[in-house]
């Protein structure tokens, strides 16, 4: 018998990944995440980040981070419930609530953590979670941590959601409907007005994970709830501080009651150290910038429309995206990864996304256009797409 510490069971699985052609090394950045990056030692146009507004390397955020470090130090030093709750944490929550036009906002160390902590805290045995089938992994994991029953509805299928609600309403105490605000692989927006109407009809609560809507949709990036003017009608509005906001962290915006409960029961906040001062300082600067002007979100949308229309005119299938997320659907998994590799060789980094992240046969490269890209960079990227597309017979 082999020694268990040799981890042969894992070695076999790793060999399986290699046999399936999906074993990979992580790409290494040799500098900041910006519209161009040094990737594995080579300068390339970056169409893979979630840095929608170009804030990750923005001078104002960097200055604010340094100032926060000078005043508050490098780390928060404890969980919030002991001695890690600094005045800037509470200031940030106040600012986020004002920005989101909600009563309160409660911060977490990441968007992932926010879903992992919030869902289990607000549901219990006897409740039902109804989740869109394409919801993010952190919602799936967060739901698994809950003692409530779980079921899914077909992606954005309102009739199916109603059927599930009708069949289950009388069997459960509370029902929580969870949807992404913007679906990250296709860039489509949740049908939130219809979902909210059904929730009101069947007395269910609503939970929107707006990781890709925050900083993107709504007035100056206030999110999907603002985009549809549904303030006060969505119970839990989740956002990340790591994508458009450019730093790290997550939050849930909603009522004062929600805030008070999470303050006592959100496990990532009870059992994990709070956000470091540098992050908090930089995030607050980002939110202030969005409250001052729509300049950043305007540029993001302008760039996204420009790029999407150029790819479409060339004949690429860019799916049904309604947001800056621009998938270029290739289909076959191996061909998708080959396309991504060739784009990189030619100077554009666009990650290939294949099964199991998306359904089999719908492999795509996912282009993330940002406010930081120049028109010259976007033109160059389109040129490279055309060249590689023709070489690989993706374009006629
Ligand atoms: C829909 C959604 N929710 C949550 C997360 C997690 O956010 P974070 O990266 O801030 O942990 C992501 C990030 O991939 C996401 O796309």
GROMACS .gro file of C-alpha atoms and ligand atoms in nm:
model
  412
    1UNK     CA    1   0.000   0.000   0.000
    2UNK     CA    2   0.134   0.344  -0.086
    3UNK     CA    3   0.201   0.603   0.181
    4UNK     CA    4  -0.101   0.834   0.205
    5UNK     CA    5   0.131   1.132   0.253
    6UNK     CA    6   0.257   1.091  -0.104
    7UNK     CA    7  -0.088   1.219  -0.203
    8UNK     CA    8  -0.112   0.968  -0.488
    9UNK     CA    9  -0.489   1.019  -0.500
   10UNK     CA   10  -0.426   1.384  -0.593
   11UNK     CA   11  -0.143   1.297  -0.833
   12UNK     CA   12  -0.386   1.074  -1.022
   13UNK     CA   13  -0.642   1.354  -1.044
   14UNK     CA   14  -0.375   1.598  -1.165
   15UNK     CA   15  -0.274   1.347  -1.431
   16UNK     CA   16  -0.642   1.335  -1.530
   17UNK     CA   17  -0.639   1.714  -1.581
   18UNK     CA   18  -0.328   1.677  -1.797
   19UNK     CA   19  -0.487   1.395  -2.000
   20UNK     CA   20  -0.796   1.615  -2.058
   21UNK     CA   21  -0.574   1.904  -2.171
   22UNK     CA   22  -0.705   2.137  -1.898
   23UNK     CA   23  -0.402   2.145  -1.665
   24UNK     CA   24  -0.263   2.497  -1.654
   25UNK     CA   25  -0.018   2.731  -1.485
   26UNK     CA   26  -0.136   3.066  -1.356
   27UNK     CA   27  -0.041   3.364  -1.574
   28UNK     CA   28   0.196   3.596  -1.385
   29UNK     CA   29   0.164   3.976  -1.392
   30UNK     CA   30   0.490   4.168  -1.362
   31UNK     CA   31   0.328   4.496  -1.256
   32UNK     CA   32  -0.007   4.666  -1.206
   33UNK     CA   33  -0.335   4.543  -1.352
   34UNK     CA   34  -0.415   4.802  -1.617
   35UNK     CA   35  -0.528   4.830  -1.980
   36UNK     CA   36  -0.186   4.697  -2.080
   37UNK     CA   37   0.002   4.455  -1.858
   38UNK     CA   38   0.333   4.274  -1.839
   39UNK     CA   39   0.218   3.915  -1.858
   40UNK     CA   40   0.476   3.639  -1.820
   41UNK     CA   41   0.737   3.901  -1.913
   42UNK     CA   42   0.561   4.031  -2.228
   43UNK     CA   43   0.366   4.356  -2.272
   44UNK     CA   44   0.012   4.286  -2.397
   45UNK     CA   45  -0.329   4.455  -2.419
   46UNK     CA   46  -0.535   4.332  -2.125
   47UNK     CA   47  -0.893   4.233  -2.208
   48UNK     CA   48  -0.934   3.998  -1.914
   49UNK     CA   49  -0.970   4.201  -1.596
   50UNK     CA   50  -1.275   4.305  -1.396
   51UNK     CA   51  -1.111   4.644  -1.350
   52UNK     CA   52  -1.404   4.806  -1.535
   53UNK     CA   53  -1.328   5.165  -1.444
   54UNK     CA   54  -0.950   5.147  -1.443
   55UNK     CA   55  -0.946   5.215  -1.067
   56UNK     CA   56  -0.709   4.929  -0.972
   57UNK     CA   57  -0.406   5.140  -1.062
   58UNK     CA   58  -0.560   5.488  -1.037
   59UNK     CA   59  -0.336   5.756  -0.879
   60UNK     CA   60  -0.617   5.887  -0.656
   61UNK     CA   61  -0.686   5.541  -0.510
   62UNK     CA   62  -0.315   5.474  -0.458
   63UNK     CA   63  -0.271   5.805  -0.275
   64UNK     CA   64  -0.574   5.736  -0.054
   65UNK     CA   65  -0.439   5.387   0.026
   66UNK     CA   66  -0.101   5.529   0.130
   67UNK     CA   67  -0.262   5.794   0.349
   68UNK     CA   68  -0.478   5.530   0.520
   69UNK     CA   69  -0.171   5.314   0.586
   70UNK     CA   70   0.013   5.610   0.737
   71UNK     CA   71  -0.273   5.685   0.976
   72UNK     CA   72  -0.410   5.335   1.050
   73UNK     CA   73  -0.124   5.094   0.974
   74UNK     CA   74  -0.097   4.795   0.745
   75UNK     CA   75  -0.355   4.567   0.905
   76UNK     CA   76  -0.675   4.596   1.106
   77UNK     CA   77  -0.533   4.366   1.373
   78UNK     CA   78  -0.851   4.181   1.475
   79UNK     CA   79  -1.199   4.078   1.373
   80UNK     CA   80  -1.448   4.365   1.386
   81UNK     CA   81  -1.631   4.226   1.689
   82UNK     CA   82  -1.313   4.237   1.900
   83UNK     CA   83  -1.089   4.533   1.820
   84UNK     CA   84  -1.072   4.543   1.439
   85UNK     CA   85  -1.362   4.783   1.380
   86UNK     CA   86  -1.193   5.110   1.285
   87UNK     CA   87  -1.379   5.437   1.232
   88UNK     CA   88  -1.295   5.412   0.860
   89UNK     CA   89  -1.484   5.080   0.835
   90UNK     CA   90  -1.798   5.249   0.963
   91UNK     CA   91  -1.734   5.556   0.749
   92UNK     CA   92  -1.710   5.332   0.443
   93UNK     CA   93  -2.040   5.164   0.530
   94UNK     CA   94  -2.208   5.503   0.560
   95UNK     CA   95  -2.066   5.614   0.226
   96UNK     CA   96  -2.176   5.292   0.054
   97UNK     CA   97  -2.529   5.323   0.194
   98UNK     CA   98  -2.548   5.680   0.063
   99UNK     CA   99  -2.408   5.579  -0.276
  100UNK     CA  100  -2.646   5.283  -0.308
  101UNK     CA  101  -2.943   5.492  -0.184
  102UNK     CA  102  -3.024   5.234   0.083
  103UNK     CA  103  -3.065   5.261   0.461
  104UNK     CA  104  -2.747   5.069   0.541
  105UNK     CA  105  -2.452   4.876   0.398
  106UNK     CA  106  -2.251   4.601   0.567
  107UNK     CA  107  -1.897   4.526   0.446
  108UNK     CA  108  -1.710   4.198   0.407
  109UNK     CA  109  -1.353   4.107   0.314
  110UNK     CA  110  -1.457   3.990  -0.033
  111UNK     CA  111  -1.759   3.946  -0.257
  112UNK     CA  112  -1.722   3.570  -0.218
  113UNK     CA  113  -1.724   3.605   0.159
  114UNK     CA  114  -2.028   3.827   0.141
  115UNK     CA  115  -2.235   3.556  -0.027
  116UNK     CA  116  -2.086   3.286   0.197
  117UNK     CA  117  -2.174   3.487   0.508
  118UNK     CA  118  -2.501   3.658   0.425
  119UNK     CA  119  -2.711   3.376   0.278
  120UNK     CA  120  -2.659   3.143   0.572
  121UNK     CA  121  -2.724   3.424   0.821
  122UNK     CA  122  -3.061   3.525   0.675
  123UNK     CA  123  -3.209   3.179   0.607
  124UNK     CA  124  -3.277   2.877   0.826
  125UNK     CA  125  -3.443   2.535   0.835
  126UNK     CA  126  -3.800   2.570   0.711
  127UNK     CA  127  -3.701   2.831   0.450
  128UNK     CA  128  -3.646   2.787   0.076
  129UNK     CA  129  -3.375   2.941  -0.142
  130UNK     CA  130  -3.469   2.972  -0.510
  131UNK     CA  131  -3.162   3.043  -0.722
  132UNK     CA  132  -3.110   3.118  -1.094
  133UNK     CA  133  -2.930   2.820  -1.251
  134UNK     CA  134  -2.646   3.042  -1.373
  135UNK     CA  135  -2.575   3.212  -1.039
  136UNK     CA  136  -2.213   3.253  -0.933
  137UNK     CA  137  -2.022   2.982  -0.745
  138UNK     CA  138  -2.012   3.192  -0.427
  139UNK     CA  139  -2.394   3.196  -0.421
  140UNK     CA  140  -2.398   2.819  -0.465
  141UNK     CA  141  -2.145   2.775  -0.184
  142UNK     CA  142  -2.323   3.030   0.035
  143UNK     CA  143  -2.652   2.846  -0.015
  144UNK     CA  144  -2.486   2.514   0.073
  145UNK     CA  145  -2.390   2.663   0.409
  146UNK     CA  146  -2.754   2.740   0.482
  147UNK     CA  147  -2.989   2.494   0.651
  148UNK     CA  148  -3.271   2.605   0.421
  149UNK     CA  149  -3.390   2.386   0.132
  150UNK     CA  150  -3.264   2.489  -0.211
  151UNK     CA  151  -3.397   2.472  -0.562
  152UNK     CA  152  -3.314   2.638  -0.893
  153UNK     CA  153  -3.512   2.803  -1.172
  154UNK     CA  154  -3.409   2.804  -1.537
  155UNK     CA  155  -3.188   3.096  -1.629
  156UNK     CA  156  -3.393   3.419  -1.627
  157UNK     CA  157  -3.709   3.216  -1.693
  158UNK     CA  158  -3.979   3.413  -1.514
  159UNK     CA  159  -4.255   3.161  -1.590
  160UNK     CA  160  -4.045   2.886  -1.437
  161UNK     CA  161  -3.970   3.102  -1.134
  162UNK     CA  162  -4.342   3.161  -1.085
  163UNK     CA  163  -4.414   2.788  -1.115
  164UNK     CA  164  -4.155   2.713  -0.846
  165UNK     CA  165  -4.298   2.985  -0.622
  166UNK     CA  166  -4.655   2.864  -0.669
  167UNK     CA  167  -4.564   2.503  -0.594
  168UNK     CA  168  -4.365   2.588  -0.283
  169UNK     CA  169  -4.510   2.899  -0.122
  170UNK     CA  170  -4.727   2.719   0.130
  171UNK     CA  171  -4.462   2.464   0.226
  172UNK     CA  172  -4.207   2.710   0.363
  173UNK     CA  173  -4.171   2.996   0.608
  174UNK     CA  174  -3.947   3.246   0.426
  175UNK     CA  175  -3.852   3.220   0.059
  176UNK     CA  176  -3.540   3.392  -0.074
  177UNK     CA  177  -3.503   3.446  -0.450
  178UNK     CA  178  -3.137   3.490  -0.550
  179UNK     CA  179  -3.010   3.619  -0.881
  180UNK     CA  180  -2.693   3.771  -1.019
  181UNK     CA  181  -2.760   4.130  -1.129
  182UNK     CA  182  -2.539   4.084  -1.435
  183UNK     CA  183  -2.443   3.732  -1.539
  184UNK     CA  184  -2.067   3.722  -1.563
  185UNK     CA  185  -2.019   3.476  -1.849
  186UNK     CA  186  -2.274   3.620  -2.095
  187UNK     CA  187  -2.314   3.980  -1.977
  188UNK     CA  188  -2.696   3.964  -1.969
  189UNK     CA  189  -2.891   4.157  -1.705
  190UNK     CA  190  -3.134   3.985  -1.465
  191UNK     CA  191  -3.504   4.052  -1.531
  192UNK     CA  192  -3.522   4.226  -1.198
  193UNK     CA  193  -3.854   4.414  -1.234
  194UNK     CA  194  -4.036   4.087  -1.310
  195UNK     CA  195  -3.852   3.904  -1.032
  196UNK     CA  196  -3.940   4.175  -0.780
  197UNK     CA  197  -4.306   4.170  -0.889
  198UNK     CA  198  -4.324   3.794  -0.838
  199UNK     CA  199  -4.149   3.827  -0.503
  200UNK     CA  200  -4.409   4.081  -0.393
  201UNK     CA  201  -4.694   3.864  -0.522
  202UNK     CA  202  -4.569   3.553  -0.337
  203UNK     CA  203  -4.425   3.734  -0.034
  204UNK     CA  204  -4.070   3.623  -0.100
  205UNK     CA  205  -3.749   3.815  -0.031
  206UNK     CA  206  -3.508   3.916  -0.308
  207UNK     CA  207  -3.128   3.897  -0.310
  208UNK     CA  208  -2.928   4.042  -0.601
  209UNK     CA  209  -2.556   3.975  -0.641
  210UNK     CA  210  -2.443   4.279  -0.833
  211UNK     CA  211  -2.072   4.196  -0.856
  212UNK     CA  212  -2.072   4.285  -1.227
  213UNK     CA  213  -2.341   4.554  -1.204
  214UNK     CA  214  -2.172   4.765  -0.935
  215UNK     CA  215  -1.975   5.047  -1.091
  216UNK     CA  216  -2.122   4.955  -1.429
  217UNK     CA  217  -2.504   4.990  -1.438
  218UNK     CA  218  -2.726   5.264  -1.296
  219UNK     CA  219  -2.641   5.627  -1.233
  220UNK     CA  220  -2.262   5.649  -1.200
  221UNK     CA  221  -2.243   5.275  -1.133
  222UNK     CA  222  -2.500   5.248  -0.855
  223UNK     CA  223  -2.594   4.905  -0.985
  224UNK     CA  224  -2.879   4.699  -1.125
  225UNK     CA  225  -3.132   4.805  -0.859
  226UNK     CA  226  -3.070   5.169  -0.953
  227UNK     CA  227  -3.073   5.085  -1.326
  228UNK     CA  228  -3.431   4.957  -1.289
  229UNK     CA  229  -3.522   5.214  -1.021
  230UNK     CA  230  -3.618   4.944  -0.773
  231UNK     CA  231  -3.487   5.114  -0.460
  232UNK     CA  232  -3.658   4.986  -0.146
  233UNK     CA  233  -3.798   4.680  -0.327
  234UNK     CA  234  -3.489   4.452  -0.322
  235UNK     CA  235  -3.410   4.322   0.025
  236UNK     CA  236  -3.041   4.238  -0.016
  237UNK     CA  237  -2.825   4.414  -0.273
  238UNK     CA  238  -2.473   4.269  -0.292
  239UNK     CA  239  -2.175   4.443  -0.448
  240UNK     CA  240  -1.805   4.376  -0.480
  241UNK     CA  241  -1.532   4.626  -0.414
  242UNK     CA  242  -1.282   4.420  -0.614
  243UNK     CA  243  -1.407   4.463  -0.969
  244UNK     CA  244  -1.519   4.810  -1.086
  245UNK     CA  245  -1.420   4.963  -0.753
  246UNK     CA  246  -1.071   4.827  -0.814
  247UNK     CA  247  -0.966   4.716  -0.465
  248UNK     CA  248  -1.098   4.418  -0.264
  249UNK     CA  249  -1.404   4.344  -0.051
  250UNK     CA  250  -1.778   4.304  -0.074
  251UNK     CA  251  -2.090   4.450   0.086
  252UNK     CA  252  -2.460   4.403   0.120
  253UNK     CA  253  -2.683   4.710   0.103
  254UNK     CA  254  -3.035   4.710   0.240
  255UNK     CA  255  -3.223   4.791   0.560
  256UNK     CA  256  -3.100   4.891   0.903
  257UNK     CA  257  -3.256   4.566   1.038
  258UNK     CA  258  -3.043   4.364   0.796
  259UNK     CA  259  -2.736   4.553   0.916
  260UNK     CA  260  -2.806   4.487   1.284
  261UNK     CA  261  -2.859   4.115   1.227
  262UNK     CA  262  -2.550   4.063   1.010
  263UNK     CA  263  -2.346   4.251   1.267
  264UNK     CA  264  -2.429   3.967   1.508
  265UNK     CA  265  -2.443   3.664   1.279
  266UNK     CA  266  -2.230   3.709   0.964
  267UNK     CA  267  -1.960   3.449   1.024
  268UNK     CA  268  -1.686   3.598   0.800
  269UNK     CA  269  -1.714   3.915   1.005
  270UNK     CA  270  -1.725   3.736   1.341
  271UNK     CA  271  -1.438   3.501   1.260
  272UNK     CA  272  -1.209   3.676   1.010
  273UNK     CA  273  -1.005   3.994   1.036
  274UNK     CA  274  -1.160   4.306   0.885
  275UNK     CA  275  -1.053   4.481   0.565
  276UNK     CA  276  -0.705   4.640   0.585
  277UNK     CA  277  -0.688   5.022   0.609
  278UNK     CA  278  -0.521   5.061   0.268
  279UNK     CA  279  -0.816   4.886   0.103
  280UNK     CA  280  -1.072   5.090   0.296
  281UNK     CA  281  -0.901   5.420   0.213
  282UNK     CA  282  -0.880   5.337  -0.157
  283UNK     CA  283  -1.240   5.212  -0.174
  284UNK     CA  284  -1.372   5.531  -0.016
  285UNK     CA  285  -1.183   5.738  -0.270
  286UNK     CA  286  -1.332   5.528  -0.553
  287UNK     CA  287  -1.687   5.578  -0.421
  288UNK     CA  288  -1.629   5.952  -0.386
  289UNK     CA  289  -1.506   5.965  -0.746
  290UNK     CA  290  -1.825   5.795  -0.864
  291UNK     CA  291  -2.039   6.031  -0.657
  292UNK     CA  292  -1.858   6.332  -0.805
  293UNK     CA  293  -1.898   6.244  -1.172
  294UNK     CA  294  -2.028   5.996  -1.430
  295UNK     CA  295  -1.706   6.043  -1.631
  296UNK     CA  296  -1.573   5.692  -1.555
  297UNK     CA  297  -1.890   5.496  -1.625
  298UNK     CA  298  -1.956   5.705  -1.937
  299UNK     CA  299  -1.612   5.616  -2.073
  300UNK     CA  300  -1.660   5.248  -1.987
  301UNK     CA  301  -1.986   5.229  -2.185
  302UNK     CA  302  -1.847   5.428  -2.473
  303UNK     CA  303  -1.547   5.193  -2.502
  304UNK     CA  304  -1.762   4.884  -2.464
  305UNK     CA  305  -2.005   4.989  -2.740
  306UNK     CA  306  -1.715   5.083  -2.969
  307UNK     CA  307  -1.537   4.749  -2.926
  308UNK     CA  308  -1.850   4.535  -2.942
  309UNK     CA  309  -1.972   4.697  -3.263
  310UNK     CA  310  -1.632   4.654  -3.431
  311UNK     CA  311  -1.616   4.283  -3.344
  312UNK     CA  312  -1.977   4.234  -3.455
  313UNK     CA  313  -1.908   4.402  -3.791
  314UNK     CA  314  -1.620   4.161  -3.850
  315UNK     CA  315  -1.865   3.873  -3.806
  316UNK     CA  316  -1.778   3.743  -3.460
  317UNK     CA  317  -2.061   3.598  -3.250
  318UNK     CA  318  -2.070   3.824  -2.944
  319UNK     CA  319  -2.373   3.655  -2.785
  320UNK     CA  320  -2.649   3.846  -2.607
  321UNK     CA  321  -2.451   4.069  -2.376
  322UNK     CA  322  -2.620   4.389  -2.256
  323UNK     CA  323  -2.315   4.511  -2.064
  324UNK     CA  324  -1.942   4.572  -2.121
  325UNK     CA  325  -1.879   4.197  -2.078
  326UNK     CA  326  -1.819   4.090  -2.440
  327UNK     CA  327  -1.806   3.715  -2.501
  328UNK     CA  328  -1.679   3.597  -2.838
  329UNK     CA  329  -1.838   3.256  -2.874
  330UNK     CA  330  -1.621   2.993  -3.042
  331UNK     CA  331  -1.799   2.674  -2.930
  332UNK     CA  332  -1.549   2.389  -2.925
  333UNK     CA  333  -1.339   2.383  -2.605
  334UNK     CA  334  -1.001   2.306  -2.760
  335UNK     CA  335  -1.052   2.562  -3.039
  336UNK     CA  336  -1.149   2.826  -2.782
  337UNK     CA  337  -0.830   2.770  -2.583
  338UNK     CA  338  -0.625   2.773  -2.905
  339UNK     CA  339  -0.786   3.103  -3.008
  340UNK     CA  340  -0.702   3.255  -2.669
  341UNK     CA  341  -0.340   3.128  -2.695
  342UNK     CA  342  -0.297   3.274  -3.045
  343UNK     CA  343  -0.445   3.608  -2.943
  344UNK     CA  344  -0.190   3.623  -2.665
  345UNK     CA  345   0.098   3.537  -2.897
  346UNK     CA  346  -0.016   3.832  -3.110
  347UNK     CA  347  -0.039   4.073  -2.818
  348UNK     CA  348  -0.389   4.056  -2.661
  349UNK     CA  349  -0.470   3.874  -2.340
  350UNK     CA  350  -0.829   3.742  -2.340
  351UNK     CA  351  -0.897   3.440  -2.125
  352UNK     CA  352  -1.067   3.137  -2.275
  353UNK     CA  353  -1.367   3.017  -2.077
  354UNK     CA  354  -1.486   2.660  -2.127
  355UNK     CA  355  -1.678   2.380  -1.955
  356UNK     CA  356  -1.738   2.350  -1.657
  357UNK     CA  357  -1.749   2.730  -1.614
  358UNK     CA  358  -1.990   2.752  -1.912
  359UNK     CA  359  -2.199   2.471  -2.071
  360UNK     CA  360  -2.016   2.226  -2.297
  361UNK     CA  361  -1.992   2.343  -2.659
  362UNK     CA  362  -2.027   2.714  -2.571
  363UNK     CA  363  -1.657   2.792  -2.518
  364UNK     CA  364  -1.576   3.158  -2.553
  365UNK     CA  365  -1.309   3.414  -2.501
  366UNK     CA  366  -1.451   3.677  -2.270
  367UNK     CA  367  -1.343   4.033  -2.345
  368UNK     CA  368  -1.359   4.277  -2.058
  369UNK     CA  369  -1.339   4.629  -2.197
  370UNK     CA  370  -1.261   4.898  -1.940
  371UNK     CA  371  -1.271   5.277  -1.908
  372UNK     CA  372  -0.891   5.270  -1.903
  373UNK     CA  373  -0.851   5.139  -2.258
  374UNK     CA  374  -0.760   5.392  -2.525
  375UNK     CA  375  -0.930   5.376  -2.864
  376UNK     CA  376  -0.586   5.290  -3.010
  377UNK     CA  377  -0.557   4.987  -2.782
  378UNK     CA  378  -0.908   4.874  -2.875
  379UNK     CA  379  -0.837   4.920  -3.249
  380UNK     CA  380  -0.516   4.719  -3.214
  381UNK     CA  381  -0.702   4.444  -3.028
  382UNK     CA  382  -0.971   4.429  -3.301
  383UNK     CA  383  -0.698   4.403  -3.569
  384UNK     CA  384  -0.545   4.107  -3.384
  385UNK     CA  385  -0.887   3.942  -3.344
  386UNK     CA  386  -0.941   3.973  -3.719
  387UNK     CA  387  -0.599   3.831  -3.807
  388UNK     CA  388  -0.625   3.531  -3.572
  389UNK     CA  389  -0.995   3.479  -3.655
  390UNK     CA  390  -0.907   3.447  -4.024
  391UNK     CA  391  -0.604   3.224  -3.960
  392UNK     CA  392  -0.820   2.986  -3.759
  393UNK     CA  393  -1.117   2.998  -4.002
  394UNK     CA  394  -1.342   3.143  -3.733
  395UNK     CA  395  -1.410   3.434  -3.969
  396UNK     CA  396  -1.498   3.366  -4.332
  397LIG     C1  397  -2.138   3.725  -0.946
  397LIG     C2  398  -2.017   3.725  -0.857
  397LIG     N1  399  -2.034   3.724  -0.724
  397LIG     C3  400  -1.929   3.724  -0.640
  397LIG     C4  401  -1.800   3.725  -0.687
  397LIG     C5  402  -1.686   3.724  -0.590
  397LIG     O1  403  -1.636   3.853  -0.575
  397LIG     P1  404  -1.491   3.879  -0.515
  397LIG     O2  405  -1.394   3.860  -0.627
  397LIG     O3  406  -1.499   4.019  -0.467
  397LIG     O4  407  -1.470   3.782  -0.404
  397LIG     C6  408  -1.777   3.727  -0.824
  397LIG     C7  409  -1.637   3.727  -0.876
  397LIG     O5  410  -1.597   3.653  -0.958
  397LIG     C8  411  -1.888   3.727  -0.912
  397LIG     O6  412  -1.870   3.729  -1.044
   0.00000   0.00000   0.00000
